[in-house]
Short mmCIF file of C-alpha atoms in Angstrom, two decimals:
data_model
loop_
_atom_site.label_atom_id
_atom_site.label_comp_id
_atom_site.label_asym_id
_atom_site.label_seq_id
_atom_site.Cartn_x
_atom_site.Cartn_y
_atom_site.Cartn_z
CA MET J 433 0.00 0.00 0.00
CA TYR J 434 2.89 2.37 0.81
CA GLY J 435 4.32 1.94 -2.68
CA GLU J 436 0.98 2.81 -4.29
CA ILE J 437 0.70 5.93 -2.14
CA LEU J 438 4.19 7.05 -3.22
CA ALA J 439 3.29 6.46 -6.89
CA LEU J 440 0.08 8.47 -6.53
CA MET J 441 2.01 11.28 -4.83
CA ALA J 442 4.52 11.21 -7.71
CA ALA J 443 1.71 11.56 -10.24
CA LEU J 444 0.28 14.49 -8.27
CA SER J 445 3.75 16.07 -8.14
CA PHE J 446 4.17 15.88 -11.92
CA SER J 447 0.68 17.27 -12.52
CA GLY J 448 1.07 19.93 -9.87
CA ALA J 449 4.36 21.07 -11.37
CA ALA J 450 2.69 21.60 -14.75
CA LEU J 451 -0.08 23.68 -13.15
CA LEU J 452 2.49 25.81 -11.32
CA TYR J 453 4.49 26.35 -14.52
CA ARG J 454 1.38 27.52 -16.36
CA ALA J 455 0.32 29.82 -13.52
CA GLY J 456 3.84 31.18 -13.21
CA VAL J 457 4.73 31.89 -16.85
CA LYS J 458 1.36 32.57 -18.51
CA ASN J 459 1.54 35.44 -21.03
CA SER J 460 5.22 36.19 -20.30
CA ASP J 461 7.55 36.81 -23.24
CA ILE J 462 10.79 35.68 -21.60
CA HIS J 463 12.79 33.11 -23.55
CA PRO J 464 11.70 29.69 -22.28
CA LEU J 465 15.31 28.57 -21.83
CA VAL J 466 15.66 31.25 -19.14
CA LEU J 467 12.56 29.89 -17.41
CA SER J 468 13.84 26.31 -17.64
CA SER J 469 17.20 27.33 -16.18
CA PHE J 470 15.73 29.38 -13.33
CA ARG J 471 13.58 26.55 -11.98
CA GLY J 472 16.59 24.23 -12.44
CA ILE J 473 18.46 26.17 -9.73
CA PHE J 474 15.87 25.19 -7.11
CA ALA J 475 15.58 21.64 -8.39
CA LEU J 476 19.37 21.26 -8.07
CA MET J 477 19.30 22.61 -4.51
CA PHE J 478 16.67 20.00 -3.65
CA MET J 479 18.70 17.22 -5.31
CA LEU J 480 21.84 18.22 -3.39
CA VAL J 481 19.91 17.93 -0.12
CA VAL J 482 18.61 14.51 -1.19
CA ALA J 483 22.17 13.49 -2.07
CA LEU J 484 23.08 13.76 1.63
CA PHE J 485 20.99 10.62 2.23
CA TYR J 486 22.12 8.60 -0.80
CA PRO J 487 25.56 7.39 -1.88
CA VAL J 488 26.76 9.81 -4.57
CA ASN J 489 30.05 9.57 -6.45
CA LEU J 490 30.58 12.02 -9.31
CA ALA J 491 34.02 10.69 -10.26
CA LYS J 492 32.86 9.27 -13.58
CA PRO J 493 34.57 8.53 -16.92
CA PRO J 494 34.40 11.23 -19.63
CA VAL J 495 31.88 9.20 -21.64
CA PHE J 496 29.39 9.54 -18.75
CA TYR J 497 29.54 13.33 -18.85
CA LEU J 498 29.39 13.39 -22.64
CA ILE J 499 26.16 11.37 -22.61
CA VAL J 500 24.78 13.42 -19.71
CA ALA J 501 25.46 16.59 -21.71
CA VAL J 502 23.47 15.23 -24.66
CA SER J 503 20.64 14.23 -22.31
CA MET J 504 20.69 17.69 -20.70
CA LEU J 505 20.53 19.45 -24.07
CA ALA J 506 17.67 17.24 -25.25
CA SER J 507 15.62 17.25 -22.02
CA PHE J 508 16.19 20.65 -20.44
CA VAL J 509 17.32 22.92 -23.28
CA ALA J 510 15.18 21.66 -26.18
CA GLY J 511 12.36 19.66 -24.54
CA ASP J 512 11.62 21.79 -21.48
CA SER J 513 12.03 25.02 -23.45
CA ALA J 514 9.40 23.82 -25.93
CA PHE J 515 7.17 22.77 -23.01
CA LEU J 516 7.42 26.14 -21.27
CA TYR J 517 7.01 27.97 -24.59
CA GLY J 518 3.73 26.13 -25.03
CA LEU J 519 2.62 26.92 -21.48
CA GLN J 520 3.34 30.61 -22.02
CA ARG J 521 0.82 30.63 -24.87
CA ALA J 522 -1.64 27.76 -24.46
CA PRO J 523 -3.53 26.03 -21.62
CA VAL J 524 -1.79 23.24 -19.72
CA SER J 525 -4.74 20.97 -20.57
CA ILE J 526 -3.60 21.10 -24.21
CA VAL J 527 0.19 21.12 -23.90
CA TYR J 528 0.60 18.51 -21.16
CA PRO J 529 -1.27 15.51 -22.65
CA VAL J 530 0.54 15.96 -25.97
CA ALA J 531 3.95 16.36 -24.33
CA TYR J 532 3.36 13.19 -22.34
CA THR J 533 3.32 11.14 -25.54
CA PHE J 534 7.12 11.08 -25.19
CA SER J 535 7.00 7.39 -24.27
CA ILE J 536 6.57 6.63 -27.97
CA SER J 537 9.64 8.60 -29.04
CA THR J 538 11.50 7.08 -26.08
CA SER J 539 10.69 3.58 -27.39
CA VAL J 540 11.98 4.49 -30.85
CA PHE J 541 15.18 6.14 -29.62
CA SER J 542 15.78 3.32 -27.11
CA HIS J 543 15.47 0.80 -29.93
CA PHE J 544 18.42 2.37 -31.71
CA LEU J 545 20.48 3.56 -28.73
CA LEU J 546 19.86 0.80 -26.17
CA ASN J 547 18.94 -2.11 -28.49
CA GLU J 548 15.53 -2.41 -26.84
CA ASN J 549 12.95 -4.32 -28.87
CA LEU J 550 9.83 -2.65 -30.23
CA ALA J 551 6.90 -4.90 -29.31
CA MET J 552 3.34 -5.06 -30.61
CA LYS J 553 2.18 -3.33 -27.43
CA ASP J 554 4.27 -0.32 -28.43
CA MET J 555 2.43 -0.16 -31.74
CA LEU J 556 -0.92 -0.49 -29.97
CA ALA J 557 0.06 2.22 -27.50
CA ALA J 558 1.04 4.48 -30.39
CA VAL J 559 -2.45 4.09 -31.88
CA PHE J 560 -4.12 5.12 -28.61
CA ILE J 561 -1.74 8.05 -28.19
CA ILE J 562 -2.11 9.33 -31.76
CA VAL J 563 -5.90 9.14 -31.54
CA GLY J 564 -5.69 10.83 -28.12
CA VAL J 565 -3.67 13.73 -29.53
CA PHE J 566 -6.25 14.07 -32.32
CA PHE J 567 -9.06 14.40 -29.78
CA VAL J 568 -7.03 16.85 -27.70
CA TYR J 569 -6.68 19.02 -30.79
CA ARG J 570 -10.36 18.72 -31.73
CA GLY J 571 -11.38 19.45 -28.16
CA SER J 572 -9.18 22.54 -27.97
CA ASN J 573 -10.69 24.42 -30.90
CA SER J 574 -12.26 26.95 -28.55
CA TYR J 575 -8.75 28.33 -27.95
CA LYS J 576 -8.35 29.06 -31.69
CA SER J 577 -4.75 29.72 -32.75
CA ASN J 578 -3.35 29.00 -29.28
CA SER J 579 -4.45 25.38 -29.54
CA LEU J 580 -2.21 24.73 -32.55
CA VAL J 581 0.72 26.41 -30.80
CA GLY J 582 0.11 24.19 -27.77
CA ILE J 583 -0.12 21.02 -29.86
CA LEU J 584 3.08 21.77 -31.79
CA ALA J 585 4.94 22.74 -28.62
CA GLY J 586 3.77 19.51 -26.98
CA LEU J 587 4.90 17.38 -29.93
CA THR J 588 8.31 19.07 -29.96
CA THR J 589 8.59 18.48 -26.23
CA SER J 590 7.66 14.82 -26.70
CA LEU J 591 10.35 14.29 -29.31
CA PHE J 592 13.18 15.79 -27.28
CA TRP J 593 12.05 14.33 -23.95
CA GLY J 594 12.15 10.92 -25.62
CA LEU J 595 15.74 11.52 -26.75
CA GLY J 596 16.65 12.85 -23.31
CA VAL J 597 15.22 9.83 -21.49
CA SER J 598 16.92 7.38 -23.87
CA THR J 599 20.34 9.01 -23.48
CA MET J 600 19.76 9.14 -19.72
CA GLY J 601 19.27 5.37 -19.95
CA LEU J 602 22.75 5.13 -21.45
CA ALA J 603 24.23 7.29 -18.69
CA LEU J 604 22.69 5.01 -16.03
CA HIS J 605 25.25 2.36 -17.02
CA TRP J 606 27.82 4.47 -15.12
CA GLY J 607 25.78 6.23 -12.45
CA SER J 608 22.56 6.39 -10.44
CA ALA J 609 19.51 8.47 -11.36
CA ILE J 610 20.41 11.02 -8.67
CA GLU J 611 23.99 11.32 -9.97
CA VAL J 612 22.72 11.76 -13.53
CA ASN J 613 20.18 14.42 -12.54
CA ILE J 614 22.65 16.38 -10.39
CA SER J 615 25.11 16.35 -13.30
CA ARG J 616 22.46 17.39 -15.85
CA LEU J 617 21.14 20.25 -13.73
CA THR J 618 24.65 21.50 -12.91
CA MET J 619 25.53 21.58 -16.61
CA LEU J 620 22.29 23.39 -17.43
CA ILE J 621 22.87 26.12 -14.83
CA LEU J 622 26.53 26.60 -15.77
CA LEU J 623 25.56 26.88 -19.43
CA THR J 624 22.70 29.31 -18.97
CA SER J 625 23.61 31.40 -15.89
CA PRO J 626 24.50 34.44 -18.08
CA LEU J 627 20.99 34.30 -19.56
CA ILE J 628 19.41 34.27 -16.10
CA LEU J 629 21.49 37.26 -15.00
CA ASN J 630 20.68 39.22 -18.15
CA ASN J 631 16.96 38.59 -17.73
CA ARG J 632 16.66 38.96 -13.96
CA LYS J 633 14.61 42.16 -14.21
CA LYS J 634 12.11 40.64 -16.66
CA LEU J 635 11.88 37.54 -14.49
CA ARG J 636 10.87 39.63 -11.48
CA GLU J 637 8.36 41.65 -13.50
CA GLN J 638 6.68 38.99 -15.65
CA VAL J 639 6.96 35.68 -13.82
CA LYS J 640 5.59 34.41 -10.52
CA LEU J 641 8.99 33.17 -9.40
CA SER J 642 7.75 31.20 -6.39
CA TYR J 643 5.43 29.15 -8.65
CA LEU J 644 8.21 28.45 -11.12
CA ALA J 645 10.68 27.49 -8.39
CA LEU J 646 8.20 25.21 -6.59
CA GLY J 647 7.24 23.64 -9.93
CA GLY J 648 10.89 22.84 -10.58
CA ILE J 649 11.28 21.20 -7.17
CA MET J 650 8.11 19.14 -7.65
CA GLY J 651 8.61 18.20 -11.30
CA ILE J 652 12.35 17.52 -11.37
CA GLY J 653 13.03 16.70 -7.72
CA ILE J 654 10.15 15.35 -5.64
CA GLY J 655 8.20 13.59 -8.41
CA PRO J 656 11.08 11.47 -9.76
CA LEU J 657 12.29 10.68 -6.23
CA LEU J 658 8.85 9.43 -5.16
CA PHE J 659 8.54 7.46 -8.39
CA MET J 660 11.94 5.78 -7.92
CA ASN J 661 11.08 4.80 -4.34
CA SER J 662 7.71 3.47 -5.45
CA ILE J 663 9.40 1.29 -8.06
CA GLY J 664 11.63 -0.11 -5.32
CA LEU J 665 8.58 -1.15 -3.30
CA ILE J 666 6.03 -2.37 -5.87
CA GLY J 667 7.93 -2.60 -9.16
CA ALA J 668 8.01 -0.46 -12.29
CA SER J 669 4.84 -1.84 -13.87
CA ARG J 670 2.53 -1.14 -10.94
CA SER J 671 4.12 2.25 -10.29
CA SER J 672 3.72 3.23 -13.93
CA ILE J 673 -0.03 2.67 -13.74
CA PHE J 674 -0.28 5.73 -11.50
CA ILE J 675 2.17 7.81 -13.54
CA SER J 676 0.22 6.96 -16.70
CA SER J 677 -2.78 8.79 -15.25
CA THR J 678 -1.05 12.18 -15.21
CA PRO J 679 -2.34 13.49 -18.60
CA ALA J 680 -5.97 12.94 -17.60
CA LEU J 681 -5.30 14.01 -14.02
CA THR J 682 -3.67 17.26 -15.21
CA VAL J 683 -6.64 18.12 -17.44
CA VAL J 684 -9.03 17.68 -14.50
CA LEU J 685 -6.83 19.65 -12.10
CA SER J 686 -6.35 22.47 -14.60
CA ASN J 687 -10.12 22.84 -14.74
CA VAL J 688 -10.38 22.95 -10.94
CA PHE J 689 -7.42 25.20 -10.08
CA LEU J 690 -6.76 27.22 -13.25
CA LYS J 691 -10.39 27.40 -14.43
CA GLU J 692 -9.40 26.18 -17.90
CA LYS J 693 -12.16 25.00 -20.22
CA THR J 694 -12.36 21.22 -20.45
CA SER J 695 -14.45 19.84 -23.30
CA GLY J 696 -15.49 16.21 -23.52
CA LYS J 697 -13.21 15.66 -26.53
CA LEU J 698 -10.22 17.14 -24.74
CA LEU J 699 -10.74 14.96 -21.68
CA LEU J 700 -11.28 11.89 -23.89
CA GLY J 701 -8.03 12.67 -25.69
CA ALA J 702 -6.14 12.91 -22.40
CA LEU J 703 -7.67 9.60 -21.24
CA LEU J 704 -6.62 7.88 -24.48
CA VAL J 705 -3.06 9.18 -24.04
CA SER J 706 -3.11 7.82 -20.47
CA VAL J 707 -4.29 4.41 -21.76
CA GLY J 708 -1.47 4.44 -24.32
CA LEU J 709 1.07 5.19 -21.57
CA LEU J 710 -0.37 2.39 -19.47
CA ILE J 711 0.03 -0.07 -22.35
CA VAL J 712 3.65 0.96 -22.82
CA SER J 713 4.33 0.36 -19.10
CA ILE J 714 3.01 -3.22 -19.16
CA LYS J 715 5.83 -5.74 -19.07
#
């Protein structure tokens, strides 16, 4: 029961982070890479505190840091920037379900990078996810041009998150998930700190910084940590059932807390994406 509670809390953390990002960056015109980097500072601080309770050794071979750099560029620079760009302009109920289709691109990249087999269930999951994205788009027509921006941003996010997760899988041959994430976040902040400094005034004026910081801690720090501990207690398959619910859960929560419109088609699309993610997680 404890493992299931941790998995549910992880799902709520991921969904909650998305709501905080949307509330924090809505209608701002700051470059999304600056936003991604700023919340990364607080996520790294959280990870460093967590590292006090886990064995961490960052003395790794150069190949580890090369792969981590590729994962950082794909996940945080390209993927998260596209995600935050979408959230600046479109409702989270549109962007999030589409972005969470990244399990399909992860399967494709992992096939080539990690020699993982593509099974029939992956094809079936892809069908559910593609149909789900279609319904998300049809159900978001009330947002007019913003819906297309949100869909395209979500698809771009999905592609680069998939590459980032697959390359992270390579890096895990040499280090733990905590070591990989600390290394990725450190690289991100070192790379982009001049951008944060140059945009500090706009950040204070246009962004709800506390929302963005808390979203980073929940989405990059607390959520993955809870998920990893849940896997240790009840296994990856059972834990993934809860994580698979996050697209539908986020749509519902966005309606409750952000007062976003939720049509039947949009909710159906998010549910279909969740079913596709569930199929992918089945061993």
